[in-house]
Short mmCIF file of C-alpha atoms and ligand atoms in Angstrom, two decimals:
data_model
loop_
_atom_site.label_atom_id
_atom_site.label_comp_id
_atom_site.label_asym_id
_atom_site.label_seq_id
_atom_site.Cartn_x
_atom_site.Cartn_y
_atom_site.Cartn_z
CA MET A 25 54.28 4.66 5.38
CA ARG A 26 52.91 8.43 6.62
CA LYS A 27 56.83 9.52 6.62
CA GLY A 28 55.84 8.87 3.30
CA PHE A 29 53.30 11.15 3.18
CA LEU A 30 55.00 14.10 4.74
CA ALA A 31 58.35 13.27 2.42
CA VAL A 32 55.06 13.92 -1.03
CA GLY A 33 53.69 17.03 1.83
CA THR A 34 56.94 18.46 1.81
CA VAL A 35 57.99 18.08 -1.76
CA GLY A 36 54.22 20.01 -3.00
CA LEU A 37 55.32 22.19 -0.27
CA LEU A 38 58.81 22.81 -1.83
CA ALA A 39 57.25 23.33 -5.07
CA LEU A 40 55.59 26.13 -4.82
CA GLY A 41 58.70 27.40 -1.81
CA SER A 42 59.58 28.37 -5.42
CA LEU A 43 56.49 29.58 -6.88
CA THR A 44 58.54 33.12 -7.86
CA ALA A 45 56.92 35.91 -8.70
CA CYS A 46 57.68 37.34 -12.42
CA GLY A 47 56.87 40.57 -14.18
CA ASP A 48 55.38 39.48 -16.91
CA ASP A 49 52.69 40.93 -18.41
CA SER A 50 52.48 39.43 -21.25
CA GLY A 51 49.61 38.39 -22.92
CA GLY A 52 46.46 41.38 -22.45
CA ASP A 53 45.49 38.37 -19.91
CA GLN A 54 46.26 40.48 -16.79
CA ALA A 55 43.71 41.00 -13.51
CA GLY A 56 43.61 45.17 -13.61
CA SER A 57 45.20 45.48 -10.61
CA ASP A 58 42.64 47.85 -10.24
CA LYS A 59 39.61 45.18 -9.46
CA THR A 60 38.93 43.43 -6.04
CA PRO A 61 40.99 40.72 -6.55
CA LYS A 62 38.23 37.20 -6.91
CA ILE A 63 38.40 33.37 -7.49
CA GLY A 64 35.85 31.84 -9.44
CA VAL A 65 36.84 27.90 -10.04
CA ILE A 66 34.04 25.59 -12.11
CA LEU A 67 33.97 21.78 -10.66
CA PRO A 68 32.68 19.30 -13.12
CA ASP A 69 29.84 17.28 -10.94
CA SER A 70 29.50 15.51 -8.21
CA LYS A 71 28.59 11.79 -9.60
CA SER A 72 32.02 10.79 -11.57
CA SER A 73 33.70 11.20 -8.02
CA VAL A 74 32.77 12.38 -4.41
CA ARG A 75 36.48 14.14 -4.07
CA TRP A 76 34.91 17.73 -6.04
CA GLU A 77 32.22 18.39 -3.51
CA THR A 78 34.11 15.96 -0.54
CA ALA A 79 37.68 17.04 -1.53
CA ASP A 80 38.39 20.28 -3.94
CA ARG A 81 35.66 22.49 -2.77
CA LYS A 82 36.95 21.74 1.14
CA PHE A 83 39.80 23.44 0.48
CA LEU A 84 39.84 24.65 -1.72
CA GLU A 85 37.51 27.59 0.12
CA GLU A 86 40.03 26.94 2.85
CA ALA A 87 42.73 28.38 1.50
CA PHE A 88 40.70 31.47 -0.37
CA LYS A 89 39.70 31.42 3.61
CA ALA A 90 42.67 31.36 4.85
CA ALA A 91 44.15 33.91 2.39
CA ASN A 92 41.38 36.82 3.03
CA VAL A 93 40.24 36.81 -0.82
CA ASP A 94 36.97 36.96 -2.37
CA TYR A 95 35.56 32.80 -4.24
CA ASP A 96 32.91 31.51 -5.93
CA ILE A 97 32.95 27.72 -6.32
CA GLN A 98 30.03 26.15 -8.57
CA ASN A 99 28.99 22.95 -9.70
CA ALA A 100 28.39 22.11 -13.10
CA GLN A 101 26.58 19.21 -12.29
CA GLY A 102 28.06 17.18 -15.74
CA ASP A 103 26.27 20.04 -18.17
CA LYS A 104 28.19 21.94 -20.56
CA THR A 105 25.56 24.51 -21.23
CA GLN A 106 25.59 24.98 -17.14
CA PHE A 107 29.12 25.13 -17.68
CA GLN A 108 28.93 27.83 -19.43
CA THR A 109 26.50 29.82 -18.37
CA ILE A 110 28.47 29.94 -14.60
CA ALA A 111 31.39 30.90 -16.12
CA ASP A 112 29.77 34.03 -18.17
CA GLN A 113 28.01 34.24 -14.99
CA MET A 114 30.92 34.48 -12.42
CA ILE A 115 32.93 37.09 -15.48
CA THR A 116 30.03 39.43 -15.51
CA SER A 117 30.36 39.76 -10.90
CA GLY A 118 33.72 40.41 -11.63
CA VAL A 119 36.32 37.08 -11.37
CA THR A 120 39.46 38.35 -11.23
CA ALA A 121 40.93 35.16 -12.16
CA LEU A 122 38.84 31.69 -13.16
CA MET A 123 40.08 28.28 -12.32
CA ILE A 124 37.56 24.69 -14.51
CA VAL A 125 38.12 21.37 -14.18
CA ASN A 126 36.63 21.08 -18.06
CA LEU A 127 33.71 18.07 -19.18
CA ASP A 128 35.59 18.46 -22.35
CA SER A 129 38.39 20.53 -23.79
CA GLY A 130 35.70 21.81 -26.65
CA THR A 131 33.78 23.40 -23.89
CA GLY A 132 36.37 24.39 -21.69
CA LYS A 133 37.75 25.82 -24.45
CA ALA A 134 35.74 28.10 -24.71
CA VAL A 135 35.31 28.99 -21.75
CA LEU A 136 38.82 29.64 -21.14
CA ASP A 137 39.85 32.64 -24.21
CA LYS A 138 36.44 33.95 -23.58
CA ALA A 139 37.38 34.89 -20.17
CA LYS A 140 41.21 34.77 -21.41
CA SER A 141 39.11 37.84 -23.47
CA GLN A 142 37.86 39.30 -20.77
CA GLY A 143 41.08 40.05 -19.37
CA VAL A 144 40.33 37.10 -16.76
CA ALA A 145 43.38 35.14 -16.63
CA THR A 146 42.41 31.37 -15.38
CA ILE A 147 44.28 27.88 -15.07
CA ASP A 148 43.06 24.30 -15.87
CA TYR A 149 42.66 22.63 -12.77
CA ASP A 150 42.87 18.69 -12.38
CA ARG A 151 42.07 18.08 -16.34
CA LEU A 152 43.96 19.84 -19.21
CA THR A 153 42.38 21.68 -21.34
CA LEU A 154 43.33 20.31 -25.02
CA GLY A 155 44.01 23.14 -27.18
CA GLY A 156 43.48 25.69 -24.60
CA SER A 157 44.92 28.90 -23.17
CA ALA A 158 45.35 28.28 -19.81
CA GLU A 159 47.94 30.57 -17.58
CA TYR A 160 48.30 27.83 -15.74
CA TYR A 161 47.17 23.76 -15.23
CA VAL A 162 47.51 22.09 -12.15
CA SER A 163 47.04 18.21 -11.32
CA PHE A 164 49.36 14.83 -10.51
CA ASP A 165 51.04 13.41 -12.97
CA ASN A 166 48.30 11.03 -14.91
CA GLU A 167 50.55 9.49 -16.22
CA ALA A 168 52.38 7.94 -12.97
CA VAL A 169 48.60 7.27 -11.80
CA GLY A 170 47.60 4.83 -14.47
CA LYS A 171 51.25 2.74 -13.52
CA LEU A 172 50.34 2.72 -10.22
CA GLN A 173 46.60 1.12 -11.05
CA GLY A 174 49.00 -1.53 -13.82
CA GLU A 175 51.79 -2.02 -11.09
CA GLY A 176 48.06 -2.94 -9.03
CA LEU A 177 46.36 -5.34 -11.01
CA VAL A 178 50.06 -6.90 -11.28
CA LYS A 179 50.21 -6.68 -7.59
CA CYS A 180 47.09 -8.31 -7.66
CA LEU A 181 47.00 -11.11 -10.10
CA THR A 182 49.98 -12.98 -8.78
CA ASP A 183 48.76 -12.76 -6.05
CA GLN A 184 45.49 -14.80 -7.11
CA LYS A 185 47.79 -17.41 -9.03
CA VAL A 186 45.60 -17.55 -12.10
CA GLU A 187 47.32 -18.88 -15.46
CA LYS A 188 47.42 -16.17 -18.17
CA PRO A 189 44.48 -13.54 -16.52
CA VAL A 190 42.21 -12.38 -18.62
CA VAL A 191 41.85 -7.84 -17.92
CA ALA A 192 39.55 -6.04 -18.69
CA TYR A 193 39.40 -2.41 -19.74
CA LEU A 194 37.08 0.25 -17.52
CA ASN A 195 38.36 3.84 -18.46
CA GLY A 196 37.37 6.35 -17.94
CA SER A 197 36.21 9.71 -19.64
CA PRO A 198 36.41 9.68 -23.39
CA THR A 199 37.15 13.55 -23.27
CA ASP A 200 38.51 13.76 -20.35
CA ASN A 201 41.99 14.08 -21.08
CA ASN A 202 43.03 12.65 -18.19
CA ALA A 203 41.49 9.81 -19.09
CA THR A 204 43.79 8.66 -21.69
CA LEU A 205 47.61 9.61 -19.67
CA PHE A 206 46.23 7.37 -16.57
CA LYS A 207 45.64 4.86 -20.03
CA ASN A 208 48.65 5.53 -21.72
CA GLY A 209 50.16 4.86 -17.70
CA TYR A 210 49.11 1.16 -17.08
CA ASP A 211 49.16 0.39 -20.50
CA SER A 212 52.75 1.35 -20.14
CA VAL A 213 52.90 -1.26 -17.22
CA LEU A 214 49.87 -3.84 -19.20
CA LYS A 215 51.26 -3.51 -22.54
CA PRO A 216 54.39 -5.74 -22.88
CA LYS A 217 52.49 -8.72 -20.74
CA PHE A 218 49.86 -9.19 -23.46
CA ASP A 219 52.13 -8.92 -25.63
CA ALA A 220 54.80 -11.46 -24.25
CA ASN A 221 51.07 -13.84 -23.75
CA GLU A 222 51.86 -13.61 -19.97
CA TYR A 223 48.32 -12.15 -19.31
CA VAL A 224 45.34 -11.81 -22.14
CA LYS A 225 43.87 -7.83 -23.49
CA GLY A 226 40.28 -8.93 -22.74
CA PRO A 227 37.37 -5.53 -23.16
CA ASP A 228 38.31 -2.98 -23.08
CA GLN A 229 35.80 0.10 -22.86
CA ASP A 230 35.64 3.41 -22.27
CA VAL A 231 32.44 5.05 -19.59
CA PRO A 232 31.21 8.05 -21.06
CA ASP A 233 31.17 10.78 -18.27
CA TRP A 234 32.88 8.83 -16.23
CA ASP A 235 29.15 7.54 -15.64
CA ASN A 236 28.99 5.66 -12.96
CA ALA A 237 25.86 3.60 -13.54
CA GLN A 238 26.89 3.38 -17.43
CA ALA A 239 30.01 1.61 -15.72
CA ALA A 240 27.86 -1.41 -14.24
CA THR A 241 26.07 -2.37 -17.51
CA ILE A 242 29.34 -1.46 -19.16
CA PHE A 243 30.66 -4.45 -17.30
CA GLU A 244 27.72 -7.01 -16.99
CA GLN A 245 27.91 -6.49 -21.12
CA MET A 246 31.75 -7.72 -20.91
CA LEU A 247 30.55 -10.66 -17.76
CA THR A 248 28.27 -11.92 -20.30
CA GLN A 249 30.56 -11.09 -23.60
CA THR A 250 33.46 -13.34 -21.86
CA SER A 251 31.12 -15.57 -20.54
CA GLY A 252 32.24 -15.16 -17.29
CA LYS A 253 35.90 -15.55 -17.74
CA ILE A 254 37.14 -11.70 -16.75
CA ASP A 255 40.34 -12.32 -14.21
CA GLY A 256 41.47 -9.23 -13.69
CA VAL A 257 39.85 -5.68 -14.08
CA LEU A 258 41.81 -2.26 -14.59
CA SER A 259 38.93 0.64 -13.28
CA ALA A 260 39.85 3.69 -14.00
CA ASN A 261 38.30 5.26 -11.23
CA ASP A 262 36.74 4.09 -7.33
CA GLY A 263 32.82 4.80 -9.01
CA LEU A 264 33.89 2.41 -11.94
CA GLY A 265 35.82 -0.17 -9.64
CA ASN A 266 32.51 0.34 -7.44
CA ALA A 267 29.79 0.01 -10.55
CA ALA A 268 32.16 -3.69 -11.18
CA ILE A 269 32.27 -4.94 -7.44
CA SER A 270 28.70 -4.76 -7.42
CA VAL A 271 27.81 -6.50 -10.38
CA LEU A 272 30.62 -8.80 -9.47
CA LYS A 273 28.86 -10.04 -6.00
CA LYS A 274 25.78 -10.43 -7.97
CA ASN A 275 27.30 -13.43 -9.69
CA LYS A 276 29.37 -14.43 -6.53
CA LEU A 277 32.85 -13.34 -8.17
CA ASN A 278 33.50 -10.81 -5.79
CA GLY A 279 36.67 -10.88 -3.79
CA LYS A 280 38.12 -13.08 -6.77
CA VAL A 281 38.69 -11.51 -9.20
CA PRO A 282 40.74 -8.45 -8.48
CA VAL A 283 39.52 -4.68 -8.79
CA THR A 284 41.90 -1.45 -8.84
CA GLY A 285 40.84 2.49 -8.67
CA GLN A 286 41.55 5.56 -7.94
CA ASP A 287 40.81 8.85 -5.31
CA ALA A 288 40.46 6.45 -2.59
CA ASP A 289 36.91 7.12 -1.38
CA PRO A 290 35.83 6.22 2.25
CA GLN A 291 34.10 3.62 -0.80
CA ALA A 292 37.02 1.79 -1.74
CA LEU A 293 39.13 2.18 1.72
CA GLN A 294 35.85 0.29 2.49
CA ASN A 295 35.94 -2.81 -0.51
CA ILE A 296 39.89 -2.82 -0.05
CA LEU A 297 39.21 -3.65 3.68
CA ALA A 298 36.65 -6.15 2.73
CA GLY A 299 38.76 -8.15 -0.30
CA ASP A 300 36.60 -6.23 -2.94
CA GLN A 301 39.36 -4.11 -4.31
CA CYS A 302 43.08 -4.51 -4.88
CA MET A 303 43.52 -1.06 -4.08
CA THR A 304 43.66 2.17 -5.32
CA VAL A 305 45.66 5.34 -6.12
CA TYR A 306 45.76 8.25 -3.10
CA LYS A 307 45.80 11.75 -4.84
CA ALA A 308 46.18 14.76 -1.70
CA VAL A 309 43.73 16.89 -3.24
CA LYS A 310 44.62 19.24 -0.01
CA GLN A 311 47.96 19.76 -1.91
CA GLU A 312 46.80 20.45 -5.50
CA ALA A 313 44.57 22.60 -4.16
CA ASP A 314 46.90 24.71 -2.06
CA ALA A 315 48.55 24.80 -5.26
CA ALA A 316 45.79 26.15 -7.12
CA ALA A 317 44.64 28.35 -4.88
CA GLU A 318 48.30 29.70 -4.51
CA LEU A 319 48.43 31.26 -8.12
CA ALA A 320 44.51 31.97 -8.27
CA ILE A 321 45.84 33.87 -5.84
CA ALA A 322 48.56 35.54 -7.54
CA LEU A 323 46.40 35.48 -10.67
CA ALA A 324 43.63 37.40 -9.46
CA LYS A 325 46.16 40.08 -7.99
CA GLY A 326 47.45 40.20 -11.54
CA GLU A 327 50.53 38.80 -10.32
CA ARG A 328 52.63 35.53 -12.61
CA LYS A 329 54.63 32.85 -10.43
CA GLU A 330 57.09 30.72 -11.96
CA THR A 331 56.49 26.22 -11.82
CA GLY A 332 59.78 25.88 -13.16
CA GLN A 333 57.78 21.91 -15.09
CA THR A 334 55.52 22.36 -17.75
CA VAL A 335 53.30 20.28 -20.11
CA LYS A 336 53.15 19.79 -23.44
CA ASP A 337 49.46 19.70 -24.87
CA PRO A 338 49.44 17.50 -27.76
CA GLU A 339 46.60 20.14 -29.46
CA GLY A 340 47.86 23.51 -29.19
CA GLY A 341 51.37 22.87 -28.61
CA ARG A 342 52.07 24.62 -25.89
CA ASP A 343 53.83 24.05 -23.46
CA VAL A 344 51.65 25.33 -20.54
CA PRO A 345 53.33 25.91 -16.86
CA ALA A 346 51.92 23.24 -14.08
CA VAL A 347 52.16 22.04 -10.89
CA LEU A 348 52.07 17.85 -11.49
CA LEU A 349 52.42 16.21 -7.94
CA THR A 350 52.89 12.35 -6.71
CA PRO A 351 50.72 10.17 -6.42
CA GLN A 352 50.64 7.46 -3.70
CA ALA A 353 49.08 3.15 -5.04
CA ILE A 354 47.17 2.62 -1.62
CA TYR A 355 46.44 -1.31 -0.38
CA LYS A 356 45.11 -2.63 2.20
CA GLU A 357 48.33 -2.89 4.43
CA ASN A 358 48.64 1.28 4.05
CA VAL A 359 44.37 2.66 4.50
CA LYS A 360 45.34 3.74 7.64
CA ASP A 361 47.55 6.40 5.80
CA VAL A 362 44.96 8.10 3.66
CA ILE A 363 43.58 8.39 7.13
CA ALA A 364 46.48 9.52 9.22
CA ASP A 365 46.69 12.47 6.46
CA GLY A 366 43.37 13.88 6.86
CA TYR A 367 41.70 12.83 3.89
CA VAL A 368 39.27 11.07 4.69
CA THR A 369 37.89 10.17 9.06
CA LYS A 370 38.18 7.12 10.94
CA GLU A 371 34.43 7.32 11.29
CA GLN A 372 33.59 7.42 7.60
CA VAL A 373 35.35 3.90 7.09
CA CYS A 374 35.05 1.89 10.21
CA THR A 375 30.69 1.89 9.90
CA GLY A 376 29.45 -1.79 10.95
CA ASP A 377 31.23 -4.97 9.94
CA PHE A 378 33.94 -2.69 8.61
CA ALA A 379 35.47 -1.61 12.56
CA ALA A 380 36.75 -4.73 13.17
CA LEU A 381 37.87 -4.86 9.34
CA CYS A 382 39.92 -1.65 10.88
CA THR A 383 41.58 -2.77 13.70
CA GLU A 384 42.71 -5.64 11.70
CA ALA A 385 44.53 -3.11 9.41
CA GLY A 386 45.68 -0.80 12.44
CA ILE A 387 43.17 1.84 11.75
CA SER A 388 42.93 3.00 15.66
C1 BGC B 18 40.12 12.92 -11.56
C2 BGC B 18 39.72 11.87 -11.12
C3 BGC B 18 38.41 11.92 -11.10
C4 BGC B 18 37.76 11.59 -12.29
C5 BGC B 18 35.57 10.95 -12.30
C6 BGC B 18 39.48 13.27 -13.54
O1 BGC B 18 40.57 13.17 -14.20
O2 BGC B 18 41.49 13.59 -11.73
O3 BGC B 18 40.42 11.67 -9.39
O4 BGC B 18 37.95 9.99 -10.75
O5 BGC B 18 37.74 12.40 -13.75
O6 BGC B 18 35.95 12.72 -11.65
#
């Protein structure tokens, strides 16, 4: 498995290695070469997933420092007004490139358009801003993420040997285009099962802003509404998954009902080792941060690079130059690979009672 990670990493590096400089400075949004390059980054929040502060910030900082480029990374803490204020301040302070993880496409588009009008180049980081104007989109193949979740749930339900399992969906935020892509991915696996009457489609709900507390309430209602008859939970990320698991625990159903996730959070890895979570999807955020930093540094200097790939913006109809990285499914057997890749540490996962489970899972 370690090999698998290296392979993914190599593909990422090759893809980046093949980014070539190109002289296209049309569009009027090139950073002036007389300005000192400076990169602004706006992260979305620190609650919907721990990744933003613990992984994205860290890896972006490392990449900017290594390139010796000036930067400013801020977090909008889920507040759309604050998001716009931060963007305005960054533009005024003279950033030459701006990278955003939008809170929704509407405010994201306003920020991107404003930056563009001020000659600041932009990147959509992780989430595509629909109808937006970013020069680049850097993310993972998000439909592939959803497909791994769907396949993961099928694998775990097969292991549970439940006849005609009822599957509930806890989807991500309806304002996050990624949530739509994840759902397309897991639907592509699960819908044929519903259609063939092998599985039963249970409650299907979006969780506004990926809010973990609301997810617990929503899942509690789902259980009540089905009189406890939920056999599997397709949860779109680890935070939502953990919310479902906390409700299952209260009902003494944890471990009996497989739950999926995404992000390979330390807590999710513990849930997997304990048998309470079926799987998660690991996205090597370092690759994403490195790719975005490389493009941002070029843009900040008024240069362009070819990514060799585009993504169609379904709203604006634009083909956005993109870097899309490969996600990886994580089960109990390969939790160790996330640790070996340096994404989380053994100390974070193997605390207290988890020490023995770690040894069992080959984490040394
Ligand atoms: C990201 C996920 C994250 C979620 C909530 C999505 O856009 O791709 O990694 O868990 O947002 O922050």
